Amino acid sequence: MSSLTDKARVFRSLHVPGDPLLLPNAWDVASALLTEAAGAKAVATTSAGVAWSLGVPDGDHLGRDRAAEAVRRVTEVVGVPVTADIEGGFGDTPDEVAVTVTRILEAGAVGVNIEDGPRSLADQSARLAAARRSADDFGVPLYINARIDTYLRGGDDLADVLRRASAFLEAGATGIFVPGIHDPALAAQLVKELDAPVNMLLGPGAPPVRAFADAGVARISLGSSVASAAYAVAQAATRELLGEGTYTSIAEGLPYGELNNLLQKG
């Protein structure tokens, strides 16, 4: 791909209702390279995984500079499009969100996730509009995935989700991401009501991908769960070593040569 614009167009084309883009979410160069080598059509970063790997908690603690640098390290080694989770946009104002988006584009990503959290509809719409203006000024058709946290925060107000989604799309979002929904029938309602690609966050306990593909979902991601599973292995291996004095927790680790060679190619 010859340019960011080319990658952005390819990335947008991968969002097909019924044949969803599958994103396991990476947090560093090695996980990104493994994702690409396994056949993923794009690489998505997880803000939580990136933050944890750099020693800070998730939730807008990472900061714009470190987030952009983490994205740059990934885009420099993979050939597929990269989309970055930028939490709430790493800024208190719409103008600061615009600066973040420019930095992320400069780092080589062609998509972003921007979450609403507790923000009002008007505030978040202004932030998304600023993100779109920044991308337009940069000259790249950035894929803006607007995350709506209604269900993730324990609510179940579908009308609120649809109201927010409509406003966010009008403000310049490309797709809608509603984590916290694991019911394919509810996902199908969203798809029916929204004239935009719908993204689900799935994991253990949720129905398989096919059920959400049949519902018309265009994108499925795993979020921070892959990173947390990797850290669970580290925890289990340490507890086993210090307790039983055995090593079974790391029996399924990647061969040293496989990972090392992958990084040399990257």
mmCIF file of C-alpha atoms in Angstrom:
data_model
loop_
_atom_site.group_PDB
_atom_site.id
_atom_site.type_symbol
_atom_site.label_atom_id
_atom_site.label_comp_id
_atom_site.label_asym_id
_atom_site.label_seq_id
_atom_site.Cartn_x
_atom_site.Cartn_y
_atom_site.Cartn_z
ATOM 1 C CA MET A 1 0.000 0.000 0.000
ATOM 2 C CA SER A 2 1.493 3.239 -1.138
ATOM 3 C CA SER A 3 -0.044 5.689 1.306
ATOM 4 C CA LEU A 4 -2.078 6.225 4.435
ATOM 5 C CA THR A 5 -5.032 7.084 2.222
ATOM 6 C CA ASP A 6 -4.771 3.703 0.494
ATOM 7 C CA LYS A 7 -4.629 1.922 3.828
ATOM 8 C CA ALA A 8 -7.545 3.936 5.165
ATOM 9 C CA ARG A 9 -9.689 2.989 2.168
ATOM 10 C CA VAL A 10 -8.740 -0.658 2.487
ATOM 11 C CA PHE A 11 -9.493 -0.591 6.204
ATOM 12 C CA ARG A 12 -12.928 0.909 5.617
ATOM 13 C CA SER A 13 -13.685 -1.738 2.988
ATOM 14 C CA LEU A 14 -13.008 -4.523 5.495
ATOM 15 C CA HIS A 15 -16.118 -3.590 7.490
ATOM 16 C CA VAL A 16 -18.692 -5.803 5.805
ATOM 17 C CA PRO A 17 -22.001 -6.578 7.549
ATOM 18 C CA GLY A 18 -22.311 -10.339 7.772
ATOM 19 C CA ASP A 19 -18.601 -10.895 7.104
ATOM 20 C CA PRO A 20 -17.087 -9.007 10.038
ATOM 21 C CA LEU A 21 -13.542 -7.786 10.357
ATOM 22 C CA LEU A 22 -11.981 -9.804 13.201
ATOM 23 C CA LEU A 23 -9.554 -7.931 15.444
ATOM 24 C CA PRO A 24 -7.876 -9.747 18.360
ATOM 25 C CA ASN A 25 -6.157 -6.529 19.593
ATOM 26 C CA ALA A 26 -2.409 -6.093 20.097
ATOM 27 C CA TRP A 27 -0.487 -4.068 22.647
ATOM 28 C CA ASP A 28 3.119 -4.104 21.445
ATOM 29 C CA VAL A 29 5.269 -4.932 18.423
ATOM 30 C CA ALA A 30 5.462 -8.663 19.114
ATOM 31 C CA SER A 31 1.711 -9.095 19.570
ATOM 32 C CA ALA A 32 1.067 -6.997 16.455
ATOM 33 C CA LEU A 33 3.438 -9.107 14.368
ATOM 34 C CA LEU A 34 1.861 -12.308 15.686
ATOM 35 C CA THR A 35 -1.566 -10.952 14.779
ATOM 36 C CA GLU A 36 -0.499 -10.127 11.241
ATOM 37 C CA ALA A 37 1.350 -13.435 10.800
ATOM 38 C CA ALA A 38 -1.761 -15.351 11.877
ATOM 39 C CA GLY A 39 -3.637 -13.816 8.953
ATOM 40 C CA ALA A 40 -5.495 -10.861 10.454
ATOM 41 C CA LYS A 41 -6.454 -8.294 7.814
ATOM 42 C CA ALA A 42 -5.730 -5.394 10.167
ATOM 43 C CA VAL A 43 -4.180 -4.736 13.551
ATOM 44 C CA ALA A 44 -6.025 -2.963 16.350
ATOM 45 C CA THR A 45 -4.340 -1.746 19.506
ATOM 46 C CA THR A 46 -5.916 -2.090 22.939
ATOM 47 C CA SER A 47 -5.512 0.981 25.121
ATOM 48 C CA ALA A 48 -5.585 -1.119 28.283
ATOM 49 C CA GLY A 49 -2.929 -3.520 27.007
ATOM 50 C CA VAL A 50 -0.676 -0.680 25.856
ATOM 51 C CA ALA A 51 -1.087 1.128 29.175
ATOM 52 C CA TRP A 52 -0.384 -1.992 31.235
ATOM 53 C CA SER A 53 2.714 -2.793 29.197
ATOM 54 C CA LEU A 54 4.032 0.712 29.915
ATOM 55 C CA GLY A 55 3.309 0.563 33.635
ATOM 56 C CA VAL A 56 0.177 2.692 33.966
ATOM 57 C CA PRO A 57 -3.512 1.830 34.456
ATOM 58 C CA ASP A 58 -6.093 2.108 31.707
ATOM 59 C CA GLY A 59 -8.382 5.133 31.745
ATOM 60 C CA ASP A 60 -6.665 8.138 30.136
ATOM 61 C CA HIS A 61 -3.494 7.769 32.214
ATOM 62 C CA LEU A 62 -1.213 6.880 29.307
ATOM 63 C CA GLY A 63 -1.186 10.271 27.631
ATOM 64 C CA ARG A 64 -1.037 11.371 24.010
ATOM 65 C CA ASP A 65 2.733 11.152 23.485
ATOM 66 C CA ARG A 66 3.195 7.622 24.785
ATOM 67 C CA ALA A 67 0.079 6.411 23.004
ATOM 68 C CA ALA A 68 1.247 7.826 19.675
ATOM 69 C CA GLU A 69 4.713 6.342 20.095
ATOM 70 C CA ALA A 70 3.225 2.917 20.817
ATOM 71 C CA VAL A 71 1.157 3.188 17.633
ATOM 72 C CA ARG A 72 4.182 4.270 15.620
ATOM 73 C CA ARG A 73 6.171 1.235 16.748
ATOM 74 C CA VAL A 74 3.388 -1.017 15.479
ATOM 75 C CA THR A 75 2.786 0.727 12.143
ATOM 76 C CA GLU A 76 6.493 0.623 11.364
ATOM 77 C CA VAL A 77 6.603 -3.181 11.409
ATOM 78 C CA VAL A 78 3.262 -4.391 10.039
ATOM 79 C CA GLY A 79 2.006 -4.042 6.501
ATOM 80 C CA VAL A 80 -1.723 -4.250 7.209
ATOM 81 C CA PRO A 81 -3.796 -1.232 8.281
ATOM 82 C CA VAL A 82 -3.620 -0.258 11.954
ATOM 83 C CA THR A 83 -6.400 1.211 14.060
ATOM 84 C CA ALA A 84 -5.614 2.725 17.454
ATOM 85 C CA ASP A 85 -7.639 2.790 20.639
ATOM 86 C CA ILE A 86 -7.168 6.344 21.919
ATOM 87 C CA GLU A 87 -9.536 6.037 24.885
ATOM 88 C CA GLY A 88 -11.407 9.353 25.248
ATOM 89 C CA GLY A 89 -8.996 11.189 22.973
ATOM 90 C CA PHE A 90 -6.294 12.172 25.510
ATOM 91 C CA GLY A 91 -7.565 15.702 25.959
ATOM 92 C CA ASP A 92 -10.048 17.711 27.989
ATOM 93 C CA THR A 93 -11.378 19.691 25.034
ATOM 94 C CA PRO A 94 -12.385 18.977 21.429
ATOM 95 C CA ASP A 95 -9.336 20.905 20.227
ATOM 96 C CA GLU A 96 -7.065 18.643 22.264
ATOM 97 C CA VAL A 97 -8.768 15.570 20.798
ATOM 98 C CA ALA A 98 -8.029 17.020 17.356
ATOM 99 C CA VAL A 99 -4.346 17.278 18.264
ATOM 100 C CA THR A 100 -4.372 13.642 19.377
ATOM 101 C CA VAL A 101 -5.930 12.515 16.113
ATOM 102 C CA THR A 102 -3.284 14.365 14.120
ATOM 103 C CA ARG A 103 -0.560 12.691 16.169
ATOM 104 C CA ILE A 104 -2.083 9.270 15.639
ATOM 105 C CA LEU A 105 -2.307 9.851 11.890
ATOM 106 C CA GLU A 106 1.308 10.997 11.874
ATOM 107 C CA ALA A 107 2.145 7.748 13.665
ATOM 108 C CA GLY A 108 0.663 5.810 10.745
ATOM 109 C CA ALA A 109 -2.736 4.606 11.983
ATOM 110 C CA VAL A 110 -5.815 4.848 9.751
ATOM 111 C CA GLY A 111 -8.484 4.256 12.364
ATOM 112 C CA VAL A 112 -9.264 5.262 15.940
ATOM 113 C CA ASN A 113 -11.639 4.243 18.693
ATOM 114 C CA ILE A 114 -12.953 7.147 20.756
ATOM 115 C CA GLU A 115 -15.077 6.324 23.812
ATOM 116 C CA ASP A 116 -17.809 8.465 25.317
ATOM 117 C CA GLY A 117 -17.709 7.224 28.918
ATOM 118 C CA PRO A 118 -19.748 9.550 31.162
ATOM 119 C CA ARG A 119 -19.620 12.511 28.758
ATOM 120 C CA SER A 120 -22.795 14.204 27.615
ATOM 121 C CA LEU A 121 -24.073 13.655 24.115
ATOM 122 C CA ALA A 122 -23.255 17.249 23.152
ATOM 123 C CA ASP A 123 -19.732 17.105 24.562
ATOM 124 C CA GLN A 124 -18.893 13.823 22.870
ATOM 125 C CA SER A 125 -20.397 14.965 19.578
ATOM 126 C CA ALA A 126 -18.140 18.012 19.663
ATOM 127 C CA ARG A 127 -15.116 15.828 20.338
ATOM 128 C CA LEU A 128 -15.946 13.520 17.434
ATOM 129 C CA ALA A 129 -16.547 16.478 15.119
ATOM 130 C CA ALA A 130 -13.123 17.835 16.070
ATOM 131 C CA ALA A 131 -11.569 14.444 15.342
ATOM 132 C CA ARG A 132 -13.189 14.381 11.905
ATOM 133 C CA ARG A 133 -12.033 17.916 11.080
ATOM 134 C CA SER A 134 -8.501 16.991 12.099
ATOM 135 C CA ALA A 135 -8.528 13.945 9.831
ATOM 136 C CA ASP A 136 -9.987 15.937 6.951
ATOM 137 C CA ASP A 137 -7.313 18.593 7.375
ATOM 138 C CA PHE A 138 -4.697 15.845 7.356
ATOM 139 C CA GLY A 139 -6.176 14.506 4.120
ATOM 140 C CA VAL A 140 -6.851 10.915 5.223
ATOM 141 C CA PRO A 141 -10.323 9.290 5.428
ATOM 142 C CA LEU A 142 -9.795 8.164 9.011
ATOM 143 C CA TYR A 143 -12.129 5.462 10.294
ATOM 144 C CA ILE A 144 -13.598 6.853 13.528
ATOM 145 C CA ASN A 145 -15.187 4.115 15.613
ATOM 146 C CA ALA A 146 -17.419 5.852 18.158
ATOM 147 C CA ARG A 147 -17.617 3.768 21.316
ATOM 148 C CA ILE A 148 -20.840 4.048 23.311
ATOM 149 C CA ASP A 149 -20.464 2.828 26.889
ATOM 150 C CA THR A 150 -24.140 2.648 27.921
ATOM 151 C CA TYR A 151 -24.152 -1.150 28.286
ATOM 152 C CA LEU A 152 -20.552 -1.376 29.447
ATOM 153 C CA ARG A 153 -21.429 0.909 32.369
ATOM 154 C CA GLY A 154 -24.299 -1.334 33.416
ATOM 155 C CA GLY A 155 -27.190 0.313 31.570
ATOM 156 C CA ASP A 156 -29.592 -1.298 29.140
ATOM 157 C CA ASP A 157 -31.197 1.698 27.460
ATOM 158 C CA LEU A 158 -31.207 0.869 23.767
ATOM 159 C CA ALA A 159 -32.936 4.149 22.982
ATOM 160 C CA ASP A 160 -30.034 6.008 24.587
ATOM 161 C CA VAL A 161 -27.555 4.048 22.491
ATOM 162 C CA LEU A 162 -29.455 4.816 19.302
ATOM 163 C CA ARG A 163 -29.784 8.501 20.194
ATOM 164 C CA ARG A 164 -26.056 8.742 20.849
ATOM 165 C CA ALA A 165 -25.168 6.743 17.769
ATOM 166 C CA SER A 166 -27.258 9.005 15.527
ATOM 167 C CA ALA A 167 -25.632 12.128 16.945
ATOM 168 C CA PHE A 168 -22.139 10.663 16.748
ATOM 169 C CA LEU A 169 -22.572 9.635 13.116
ATOM 170 C CA GLU A 170 -23.833 13.103 12.284
ATOM 171 C CA ALA A 171 -20.742 14.519 14.003
ATOM 172 C CA GLY A 172 -18.442 12.499 11.757
ATOM 173 C CA ALA A 173 -18.081 8.995 13.179
ATOM 174 C CA THR A 174 -17.692 6.178 10.651
ATOM 175 C CA GLY A 175 -18.836 3.229 12.750
ATOM 176 C CA ILE A 176 -20.491 2.500 16.085
ATOM 177 C CA PHE A 177 -18.952 0.347 18.807
ATOM 178 C CA VAL A 178 -21.180 -0.841 21.662
ATOM 179 C CA PRO A 179 -19.231 -2.980 24.150
ATOM 180 C CA GLY A 180 -21.180 -4.859 26.797
ATOM 181 C CA ILE A 181 -23.683 -6.478 24.401
ATOM 182 C CA HIS A 182 -23.380 -10.258 24.039
ATOM 183 C CA ASP A 183 -26.842 -10.975 22.638
ATOM 184 C CA PRO A 184 -26.916 -11.482 18.847
ATOM 185 C CA ALA A 185 -30.605 -10.464 18.754
ATOM 186 C CA LEU A 186 -29.798 -7.117 20.357
ATOM 187 C CA ALA A 187 -26.859 -6.709 17.993
ATOM 188 C CA ALA A 188 -29.248 -7.329 15.107
ATOM 189 C CA GLN A 189 -31.505 -4.536 16.401
ATOM 190 C CA LEU A 190 -28.577 -2.136 16.356
ATOM 191 C CA VAL A 191 -27.622 -3.165 12.845
ATOM 192 C CA LYS A 192 -31.212 -2.664 11.671
ATOM 193 C CA GLU A 193 -31.491 0.800 13.207
ATOM 194 C CA LEU A 194 -28.069 2.193 12.280
ATOM 195 C CA ASP A 195 -26.849 3.120 8.822
ATOM 196 C CA ALA A 196 -23.228 2.407 9.752
ATOM 197 C CA PRO A 197 -20.945 -0.539 10.517
ATOM 198 C CA VAL A 198 -21.549 -1.979 13.996
ATOM 199 C CA ASN A 199 -18.675 -3.261 16.166
ATOM 200 C CA MET A 200 -19.066 -5.779 19.021
ATOM 201 C CA LEU A 201 -16.611 -6.572 21.827
ATOM 202 C CA LEU A 202 -16.695 -10.311 22.495
ATOM 203 C CA GLY A 203 -14.923 -12.904 24.606
ATOM 204 C CA PRO A 204 -15.440 -16.024 26.732
ATOM 205 C CA GLY A 205 -19.096 -16.689 27.437
ATOM 206 C CA ALA A 206 -20.373 -14.871 24.349
ATOM 207 C CA PRO A 207 -21.862 -16.731 21.377
ATOM 208 C CA PRO A 208 -19.452 -17.495 18.531
ATOM 209 C CA VAL A 209 -18.572 -15.100 15.739
ATOM 210 C CA ARG A 210 -21.014 -16.752 13.335
ATOM 211 C CA ALA A 211 -24.001 -15.693 15.456
ATOM 212 C CA PHE A 212 -22.988 -12.036 15.259
ATOM 213 C CA ALA A 213 -22.087 -12.276 11.595
ATOM 214 C CA ASP A 214 -25.613 -13.560 10.943
ATOM 215 C CA ALA A 215 -26.884 -10.527 12.886
ATOM 216 C CA GLY A 216 -25.113 -8.241 10.404
ATOM 217 C CA VAL A 217 -22.254 -7.091 12.622
ATOM 218 C CA ALA A 218 -19.359 -5.654 10.586
ATOM 219 C CA ARG A 219 -16.524 -5.806 13.130
ATOM 220 C CA ILE A 220 -15.667 -7.950 16.144
ATOM 221 C CA SER A 221 -12.818 -7.255 18.542
ATOM 222 C CA LEU A 222 -11.444 -8.857 21.707
ATOM 223 C CA GLY A 223 -10.260 -5.676 23.396
ATOM 224 C CA SER A 224 -7.943 -6.071 26.370
ATOM 225 C CA SER A 225 -8.741 -9.756 26.926
ATOM 226 C CA VAL A 226 -5.787 -11.089 24.915
ATOM 227 C CA ALA A 227 -3.346 -8.962 26.901
ATOM 228 C CA SER A 228 -4.974 -9.917 30.191
ATOM 229 C CA ALA A 229 -4.775 -13.599 29.210
ATOM 230 C CA ALA A 230 -1.042 -13.210 28.531
ATOM 231 C CA TYR A 231 -0.560 -11.610 31.941
ATOM 232 C CA ALA A 232 -2.595 -14.442 33.492
ATOM 233 C CA VAL A 233 0.009 -16.890 32.175
ATOM 234 C CA ALA A 234 2.769 -14.830 33.780
ATOM 235 C CA GLN A 235 0.898 -14.827 37.086
ATOM 236 C CA ALA A 236 0.114 -18.555 36.959
ATOM 237 C CA ALA A 237 3.689 -19.484 36.031
ATOM 238 C CA THR A 238 5.095 -17.427 38.903
ATOM 239 C CA ARG A 239 2.653 -18.860 41.441
ATOM 240 C CA GLU A 240 3.366 -22.392 40.239
ATOM 241 C CA LEU A 241 7.133 -21.904 40.398
ATOM 242 C CA LEU A 242 7.037 -20.385 43.880
ATOM 243 C CA GLY A 243 4.445 -22.874 45.112
ATOM 244 C CA GLU A 244 4.656 -26.363 43.633
ATOM 245 C CA GLY A 245 8.058 -25.765 42.086
ATOM 246 C CA THR A 246 6.815 -26.968 38.696
ATOM 247 C CA TYR A 247 6.475 -25.414 35.237
ATOM 248 C CA THR A 248 3.329 -26.698 33.521
ATOM 249 C CA SER A 249 1.838 -23.205 33.135
ATOM 250 C CA ILE A 250 4.347 -22.349 30.437
ATOM 251 C CA ALA A 251 4.231 -25.639 28.574
ATOM 252 C CA GLU A 252 2.324 -24.123 25.640
ATOM 253 C CA GLY A 253 4.611 -21.142 25.127
ATOM 254 C CA LEU A 254 5.697 -20.108 21.654
ATOM 255 C CA PRO A 255 9.033 -21.587 20.575
ATOM 256 C CA TYR A 256 11.884 -19.145 21.151
ATOM 257 C CA GLY A 257 12.982 -19.298 17.529
ATOM 258 C CA GLU A 258 9.523 -18.627 16.120
ATOM 259 C CA LEU A 259 9.043 -15.414 18.052
ATOM 260 C CA ASN A 260 12.625 -14.276 17.648
ATOM 261 C CA ASN A 261 12.576 -14.823 13.885
ATOM 262 C CA LEU A 262 9.280 -12.970 13.591
ATOM 263 C CA LEU A 263 10.777 -9.942 15.295
ATOM 264 C CA GLN A 264 13.863 -10.063 13.102
ATOM 265 C CA LYS A 265 11.629 -9.954 10.012
ATOM 266 C CA GLY A 266 9.628 -7.115 11.533
#
